[in-house]
Structure formats: structure tokens, C-alpha cells
mmCIF file of C-alpha atoms in Angstrom:
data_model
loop_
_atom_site.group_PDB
_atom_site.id
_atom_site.type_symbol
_atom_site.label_atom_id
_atom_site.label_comp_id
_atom_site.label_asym_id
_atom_site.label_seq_id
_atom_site.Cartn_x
_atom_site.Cartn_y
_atom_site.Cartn_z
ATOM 1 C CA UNK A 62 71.816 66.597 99.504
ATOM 2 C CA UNK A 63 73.153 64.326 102.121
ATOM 3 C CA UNK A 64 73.922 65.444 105.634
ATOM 4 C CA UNK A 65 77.590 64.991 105.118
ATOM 5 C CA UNK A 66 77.456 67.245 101.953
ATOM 6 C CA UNK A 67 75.285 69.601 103.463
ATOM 7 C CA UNK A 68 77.682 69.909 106.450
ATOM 8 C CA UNK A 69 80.541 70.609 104.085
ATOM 9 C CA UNK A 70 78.720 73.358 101.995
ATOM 10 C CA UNK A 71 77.846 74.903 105.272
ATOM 11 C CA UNK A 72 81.655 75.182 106.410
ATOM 12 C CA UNK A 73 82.380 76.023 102.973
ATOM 13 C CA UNK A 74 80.266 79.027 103.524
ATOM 14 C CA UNK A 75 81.340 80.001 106.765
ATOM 15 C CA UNK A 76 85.105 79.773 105.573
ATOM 16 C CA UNK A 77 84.134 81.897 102.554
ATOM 17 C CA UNK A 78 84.081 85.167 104.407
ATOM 18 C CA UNK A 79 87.563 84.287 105.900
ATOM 19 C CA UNK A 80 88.804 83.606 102.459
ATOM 20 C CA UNK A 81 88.110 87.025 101.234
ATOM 21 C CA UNK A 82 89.861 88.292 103.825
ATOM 22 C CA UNK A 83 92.465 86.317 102.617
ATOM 23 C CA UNK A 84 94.151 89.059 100.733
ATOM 24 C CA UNK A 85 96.239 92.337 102.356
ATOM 25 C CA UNK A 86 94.285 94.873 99.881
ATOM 26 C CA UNK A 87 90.980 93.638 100.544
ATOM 27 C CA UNK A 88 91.687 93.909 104.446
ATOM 28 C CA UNK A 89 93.235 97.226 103.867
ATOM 29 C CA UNK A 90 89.916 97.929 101.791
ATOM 30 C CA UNK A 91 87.537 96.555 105.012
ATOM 31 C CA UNK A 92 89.661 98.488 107.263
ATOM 32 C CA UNK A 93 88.872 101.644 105.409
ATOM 33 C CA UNK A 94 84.883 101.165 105.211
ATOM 34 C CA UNK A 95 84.837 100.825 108.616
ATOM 35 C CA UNK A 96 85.339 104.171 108.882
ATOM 36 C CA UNK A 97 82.509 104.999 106.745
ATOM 37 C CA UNK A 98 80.964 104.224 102.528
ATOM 38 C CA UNK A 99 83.514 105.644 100.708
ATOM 39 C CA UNK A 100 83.653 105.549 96.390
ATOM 40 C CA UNK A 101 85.714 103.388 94.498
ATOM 41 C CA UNK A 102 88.015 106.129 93.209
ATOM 42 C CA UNK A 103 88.288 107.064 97.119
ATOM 43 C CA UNK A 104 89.295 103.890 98.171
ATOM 44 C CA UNK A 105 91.862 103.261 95.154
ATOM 45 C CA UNK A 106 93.769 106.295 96.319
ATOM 46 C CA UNK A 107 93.720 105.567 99.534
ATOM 47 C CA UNK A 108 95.009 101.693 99.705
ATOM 48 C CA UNK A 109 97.480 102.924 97.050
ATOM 49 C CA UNK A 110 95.926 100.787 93.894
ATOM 50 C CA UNK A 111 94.891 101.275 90.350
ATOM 51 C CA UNK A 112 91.025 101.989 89.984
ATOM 52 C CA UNK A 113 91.063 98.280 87.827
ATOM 53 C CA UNK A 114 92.559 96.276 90.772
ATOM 54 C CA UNK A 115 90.934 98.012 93.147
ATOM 55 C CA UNK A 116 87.488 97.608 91.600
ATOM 56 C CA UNK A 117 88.043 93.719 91.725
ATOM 57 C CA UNK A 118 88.960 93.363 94.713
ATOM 58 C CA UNK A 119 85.726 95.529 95.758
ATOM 59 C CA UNK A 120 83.596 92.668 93.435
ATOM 60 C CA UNK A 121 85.413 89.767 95.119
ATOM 61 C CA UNK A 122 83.826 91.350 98.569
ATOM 62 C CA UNK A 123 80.577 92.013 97.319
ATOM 63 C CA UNK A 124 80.271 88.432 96.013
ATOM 64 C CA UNK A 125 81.317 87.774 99.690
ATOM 65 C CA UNK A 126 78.411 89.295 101.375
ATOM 66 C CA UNK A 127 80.760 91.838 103.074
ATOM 67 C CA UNK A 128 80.373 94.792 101.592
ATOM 68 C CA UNK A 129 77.603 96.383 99.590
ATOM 69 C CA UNK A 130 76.794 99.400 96.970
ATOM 70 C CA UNK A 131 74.711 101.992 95.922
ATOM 71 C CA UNK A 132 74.978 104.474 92.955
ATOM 72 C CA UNK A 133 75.107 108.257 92.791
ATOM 73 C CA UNK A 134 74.769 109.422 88.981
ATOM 74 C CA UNK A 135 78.219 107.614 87.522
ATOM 75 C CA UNK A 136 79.563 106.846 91.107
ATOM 76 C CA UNK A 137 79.297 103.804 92.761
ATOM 77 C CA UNK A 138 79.885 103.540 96.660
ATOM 78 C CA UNK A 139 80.822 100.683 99.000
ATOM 79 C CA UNK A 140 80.122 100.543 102.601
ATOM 80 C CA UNK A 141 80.514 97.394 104.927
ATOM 81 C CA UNK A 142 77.482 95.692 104.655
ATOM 82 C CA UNK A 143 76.816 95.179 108.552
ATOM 83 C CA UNK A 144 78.780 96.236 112.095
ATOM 84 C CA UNK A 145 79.534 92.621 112.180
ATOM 85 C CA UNK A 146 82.070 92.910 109.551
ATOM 86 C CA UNK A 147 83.739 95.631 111.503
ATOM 87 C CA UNK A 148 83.942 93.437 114.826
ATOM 88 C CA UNK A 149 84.990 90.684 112.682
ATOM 89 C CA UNK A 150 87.553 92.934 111.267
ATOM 90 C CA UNK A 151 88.591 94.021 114.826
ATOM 91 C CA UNK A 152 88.946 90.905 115.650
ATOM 92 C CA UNK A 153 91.238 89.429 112.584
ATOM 93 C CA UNK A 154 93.992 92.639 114.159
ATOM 94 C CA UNK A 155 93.677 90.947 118.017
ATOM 95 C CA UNK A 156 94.310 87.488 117.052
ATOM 96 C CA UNK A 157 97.251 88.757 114.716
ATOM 97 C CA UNK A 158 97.844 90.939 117.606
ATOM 98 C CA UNK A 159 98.404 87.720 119.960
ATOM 99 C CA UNK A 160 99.655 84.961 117.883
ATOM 100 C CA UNK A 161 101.588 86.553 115.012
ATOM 101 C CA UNK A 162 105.432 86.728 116.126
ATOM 102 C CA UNK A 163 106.632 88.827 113.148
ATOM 103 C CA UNK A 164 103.231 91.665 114.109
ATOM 104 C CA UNK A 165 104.891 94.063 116.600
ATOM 105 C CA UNK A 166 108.014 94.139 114.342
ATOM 106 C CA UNK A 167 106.529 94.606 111.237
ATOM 107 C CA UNK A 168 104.035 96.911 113.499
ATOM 108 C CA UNK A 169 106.725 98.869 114.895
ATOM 109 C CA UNK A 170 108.219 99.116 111.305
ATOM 110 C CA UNK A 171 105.352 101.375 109.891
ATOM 111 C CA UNK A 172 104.019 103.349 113.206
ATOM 112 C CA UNK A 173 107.230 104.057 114.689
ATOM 113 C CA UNK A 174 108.419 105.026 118.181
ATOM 114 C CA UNK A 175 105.304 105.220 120.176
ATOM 115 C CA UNK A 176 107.734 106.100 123.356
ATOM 116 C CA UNK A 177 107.736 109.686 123.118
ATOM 117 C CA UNK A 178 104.275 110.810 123.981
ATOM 118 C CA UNK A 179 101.163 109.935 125.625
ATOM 119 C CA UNK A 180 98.521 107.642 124.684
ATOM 120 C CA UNK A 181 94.826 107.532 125.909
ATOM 121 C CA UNK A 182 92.487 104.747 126.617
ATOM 122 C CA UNK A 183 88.872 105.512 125.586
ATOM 123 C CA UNK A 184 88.246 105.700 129.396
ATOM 124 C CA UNK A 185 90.989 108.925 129.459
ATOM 125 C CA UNK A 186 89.761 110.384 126.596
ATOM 126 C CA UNK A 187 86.286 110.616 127.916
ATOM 127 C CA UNK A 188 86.732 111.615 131.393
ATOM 128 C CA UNK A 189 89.231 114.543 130.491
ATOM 129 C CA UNK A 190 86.719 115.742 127.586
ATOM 130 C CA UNK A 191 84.417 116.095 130.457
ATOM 131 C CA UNK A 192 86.435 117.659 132.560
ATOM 132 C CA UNK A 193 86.981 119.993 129.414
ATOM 133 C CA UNK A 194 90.793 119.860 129.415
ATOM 134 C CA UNK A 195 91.329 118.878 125.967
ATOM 135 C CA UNK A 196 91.122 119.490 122.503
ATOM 136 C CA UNK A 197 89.830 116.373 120.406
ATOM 137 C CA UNK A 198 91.059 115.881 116.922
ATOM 138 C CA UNK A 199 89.730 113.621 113.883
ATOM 139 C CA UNK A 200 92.589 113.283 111.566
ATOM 140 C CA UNK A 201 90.958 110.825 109.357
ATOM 141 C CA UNK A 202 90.312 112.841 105.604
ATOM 142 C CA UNK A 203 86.672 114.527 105.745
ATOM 143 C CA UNK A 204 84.566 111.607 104.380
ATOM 144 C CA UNK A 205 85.402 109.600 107.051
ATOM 145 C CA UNK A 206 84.340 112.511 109.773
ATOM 146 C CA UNK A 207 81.391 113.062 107.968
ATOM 147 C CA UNK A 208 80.347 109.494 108.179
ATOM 148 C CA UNK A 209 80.809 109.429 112.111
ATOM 149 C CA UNK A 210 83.054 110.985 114.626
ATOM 150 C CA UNK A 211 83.829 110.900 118.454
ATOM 151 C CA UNK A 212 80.931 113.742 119.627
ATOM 152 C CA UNK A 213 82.639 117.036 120.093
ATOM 153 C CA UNK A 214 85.940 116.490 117.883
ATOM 154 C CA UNK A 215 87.049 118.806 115.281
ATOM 155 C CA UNK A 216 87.874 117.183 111.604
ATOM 156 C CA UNK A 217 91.336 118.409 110.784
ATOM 157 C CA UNK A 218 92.756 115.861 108.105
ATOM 158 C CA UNK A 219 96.576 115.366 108.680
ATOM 159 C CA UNK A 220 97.249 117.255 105.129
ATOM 160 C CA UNK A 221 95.482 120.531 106.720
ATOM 161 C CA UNK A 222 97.449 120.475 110.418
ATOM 162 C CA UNK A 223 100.043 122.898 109.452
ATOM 163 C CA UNK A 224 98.061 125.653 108.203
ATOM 164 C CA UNK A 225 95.850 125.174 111.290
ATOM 165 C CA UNK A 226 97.896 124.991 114.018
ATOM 166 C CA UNK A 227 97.065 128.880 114.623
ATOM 167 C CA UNK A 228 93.363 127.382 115.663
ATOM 168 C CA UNK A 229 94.451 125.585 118.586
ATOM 169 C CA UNK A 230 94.933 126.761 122.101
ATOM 170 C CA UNK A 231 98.241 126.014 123.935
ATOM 171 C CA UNK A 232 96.797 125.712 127.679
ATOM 172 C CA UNK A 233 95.266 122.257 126.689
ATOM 173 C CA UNK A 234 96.168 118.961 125.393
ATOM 174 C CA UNK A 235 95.947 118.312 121.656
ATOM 175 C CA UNK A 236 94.511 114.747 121.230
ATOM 176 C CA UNK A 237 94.425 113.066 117.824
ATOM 177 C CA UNK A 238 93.117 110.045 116.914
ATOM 178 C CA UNK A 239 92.507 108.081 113.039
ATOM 179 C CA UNK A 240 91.698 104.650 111.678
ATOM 180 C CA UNK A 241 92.778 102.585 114.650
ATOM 181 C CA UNK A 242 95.672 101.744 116.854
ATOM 182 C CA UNK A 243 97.592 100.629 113.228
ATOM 183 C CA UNK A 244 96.747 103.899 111.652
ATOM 184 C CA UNK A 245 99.522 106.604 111.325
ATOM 185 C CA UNK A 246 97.854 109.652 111.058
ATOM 186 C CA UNK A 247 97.818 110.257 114.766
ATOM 187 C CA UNK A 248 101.097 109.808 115.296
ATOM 188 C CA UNK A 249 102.107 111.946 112.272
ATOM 189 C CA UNK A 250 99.623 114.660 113.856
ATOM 190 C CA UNK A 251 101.070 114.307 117.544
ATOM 191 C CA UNK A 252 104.661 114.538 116.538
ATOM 192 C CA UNK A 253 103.806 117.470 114.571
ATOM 193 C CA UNK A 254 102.082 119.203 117.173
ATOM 194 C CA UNK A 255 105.179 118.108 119.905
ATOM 195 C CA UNK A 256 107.325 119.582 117.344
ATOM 196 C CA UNK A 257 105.728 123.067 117.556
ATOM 197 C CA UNK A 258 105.254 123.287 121.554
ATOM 198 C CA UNK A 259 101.819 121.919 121.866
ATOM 199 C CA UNK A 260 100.815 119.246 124.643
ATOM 200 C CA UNK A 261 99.611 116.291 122.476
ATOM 201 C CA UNK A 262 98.777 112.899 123.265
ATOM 202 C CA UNK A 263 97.216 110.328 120.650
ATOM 203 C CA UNK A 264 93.660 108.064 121.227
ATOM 204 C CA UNK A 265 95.405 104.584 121.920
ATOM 205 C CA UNK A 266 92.716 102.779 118.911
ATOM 206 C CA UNK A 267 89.941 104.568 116.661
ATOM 207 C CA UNK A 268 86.801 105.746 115.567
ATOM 208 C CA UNK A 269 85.132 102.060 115.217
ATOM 209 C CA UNK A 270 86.398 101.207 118.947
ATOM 210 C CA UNK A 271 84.892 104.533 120.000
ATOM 211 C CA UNK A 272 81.778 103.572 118.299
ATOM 212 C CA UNK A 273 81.027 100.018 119.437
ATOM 213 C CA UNK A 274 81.990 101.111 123.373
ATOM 214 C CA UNK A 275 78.718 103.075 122.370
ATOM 215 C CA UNK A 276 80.825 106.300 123.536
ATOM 216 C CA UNK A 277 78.998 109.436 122.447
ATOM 217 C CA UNK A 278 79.288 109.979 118.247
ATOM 218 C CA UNK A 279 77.924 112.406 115.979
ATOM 219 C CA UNK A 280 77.760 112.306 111.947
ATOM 220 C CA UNK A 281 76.986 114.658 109.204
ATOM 221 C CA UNK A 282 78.541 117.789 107.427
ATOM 222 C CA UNK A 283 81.293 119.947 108.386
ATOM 223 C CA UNK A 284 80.358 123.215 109.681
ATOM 224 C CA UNK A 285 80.702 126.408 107.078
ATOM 225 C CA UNK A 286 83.950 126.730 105.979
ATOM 226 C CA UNK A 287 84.939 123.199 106.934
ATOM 227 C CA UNK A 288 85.919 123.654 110.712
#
């Protein structure tokens, strides 16, 4: 192969990984194993997709080199096959973030009015957990607290907030936090909480920002009973 050729397949390579990213339901897919492995049938429900579609797109990423599998009995489970493809991930949202006009419309369009309560950096999160004035909340459904949370939060999935809102004390703040600074289940929890007279304020990104700040994280099973 000739240097010119060889430079080309190289490139080709490189823009390979960007190509597979080329696609909204593979992002949404990448987005989703950032949080943690998570089975096909998992991920179909969650990005909304048939198990068939799903399952190609999930092939189209393994060809890729970003994802990769293992098998339980009949149950096959992707995870992202490095913390590079998160950061690369991460970094896909701040350059749409920066240079895509339509973003903070089409943004604004699915999170809603942010205007109404408080937001936390990471910073603000950790100092007042420290200071032992709040209540942290992981939002995200169970698999995804399992596979890692912020140290010290308590894994209440959005679907379970009502029926636990007898749990929670009112003398502190109630903060929430999901998928990211695009993911909803925050706000949904926050607004829920504001509706029924608790202080609440929502983690201004995620669980993978927490992470790579190397802020403390813990992993593993929920306690008996699920709490």
C-alpha cells in the first residue's frame, strides 16, 4: 500500500467512529451505556425502539469498536467498550452545545423551564453533602445505580418518587440528578418534589460528569428492600 492510500485508510478509520455516531438512536444508545452495561431488551425500551432495530443499531456499534458484549444464559449485554467513548460522547453534546443554533431551542423544547428552581454545579453538590445539608437522589432506573452512583445517594427511579416521598425529610434540600444535563428525570423529580413543599434543587449534568471529575462514586446492589 502506498503512503497516499495508507493515509486515506487511516482517516477512513478515524472518521469511522464519527460515522456511527452518525445516527440519533445510536447516540441515544451511547448516551445510555454511559451510565452503565445494560441488555438489549433494556436499551430497546428505553430509546423507545423495537428489539429488531434496536439490535442493529447495537451491531453497527460493535462493528465500530464502541461498544462491546458479553452473554448471561440467553441475554446478551452491551457496555461502552472504554471511558473514551464516554468523553467522546461528552464531547459530541459541547460542540452541539456551542455551534448548533437550533440546540437550546430544540433543548428547551424537551427539558422545559429550567427557571423555577435551583441548579448545582458538582462543586455545590459536594461541598453541601459535606456540610450534610442535603439529601442526594439518583433518579436514573436501578441498573444504572447499580452500575455506579455519586457516593452517598439514594436510588429512587422517577416511577417510585410518589410513593416515597414519605422517606424524605423536609428540613433539607432534595437534590436529584439523572443521565446528564439533557436528561429529564431530574427535572420531572424536582418539580414533583416543589409541587409537594419540599426544597429541591437538580445536579446541573450527571453521573458520567460526576465520575470523570473523579468525585467520590460507589457501585453495586441496592440495599434490602431496594432503598
Amino acid at each position: 500500500m502506498g503512503r497516499r492510500a495508507a493515509k486515506t485508510a487511516l482517516f477512513d478509520a478515524f472518521a469511522s467512529v464519527a460515522k456511527v455516531l452518525g445516527s440519533g438512536r445510536r447516540a441515544e444508545i451511547v448516551d445510555v451505556l454511559a451510565q452503565g452495561e445494560r441488555s438489549v431488551d433494556e436499551i430497546a425500551a428505553d430509546i423507545g425502539q423495537s428489539m429488531a432495530n434496536t439490535s442493529q443499531h447495537l451491531q453497527q456499534l460493535l462493528r465500530s469498536g464502541v461498544v462491546r458484549t458479553r452473554r448471561e444464559g440467553t441475554r446478551i449485554y452491551y457496555r461502552l467498550s472504554g471511558p473514551s467513548v464516554a468523553r467522546l460522547w461528552a464531547a459530541v453534546r459541547d460542540v452541539a452545545a456551542e455551534h448548533v443554533a437550533e440546540l437550546d431551542t430544540v433543548a428547551a423544547a424537551y427539558v422545559g423551564n429550567r427557571s423555577a428552581f435551583e441548579t448545582l454545579t458538582r462543586a455545590e453538590l459536594r461541598e453541601r453533602m459535606l456540610a450534610g445539608d442535603v439529601v442526594v437522589l439518583d433518579v436514573r432506573p436501578e441498573p444504572e445505580f447499580q452500575a455506579g452512583h455519586v457516593a452517598g445517594a439514594v436510588s429512587v427511579p422517577l416511577n417510585s418518587l410518589a410513593a416515597r416521598l414519605k422517606d424524605f425529610p423536609g428540613d433539607r434540600t432534595i437534590v436529584a440528578y439523572c443521565r446528564s444535563e439533557y436528561c429529564v428525570f431530574a427535572d420531572d423529580a424536582v418539580r414533583a418534589l416543589q409541587e409537594e413543599g419540599f426544597p429541591a434543587a437538580r445536579l446541573e449534568e450527571g453521573y458520567p460528569e460526576w465520575a470523570a471529575a473523579g468525585l467520590p462514586v460507589e457501585a453495586g446492589p441496592l440495599p434490602s428492600g431496594g432503598r
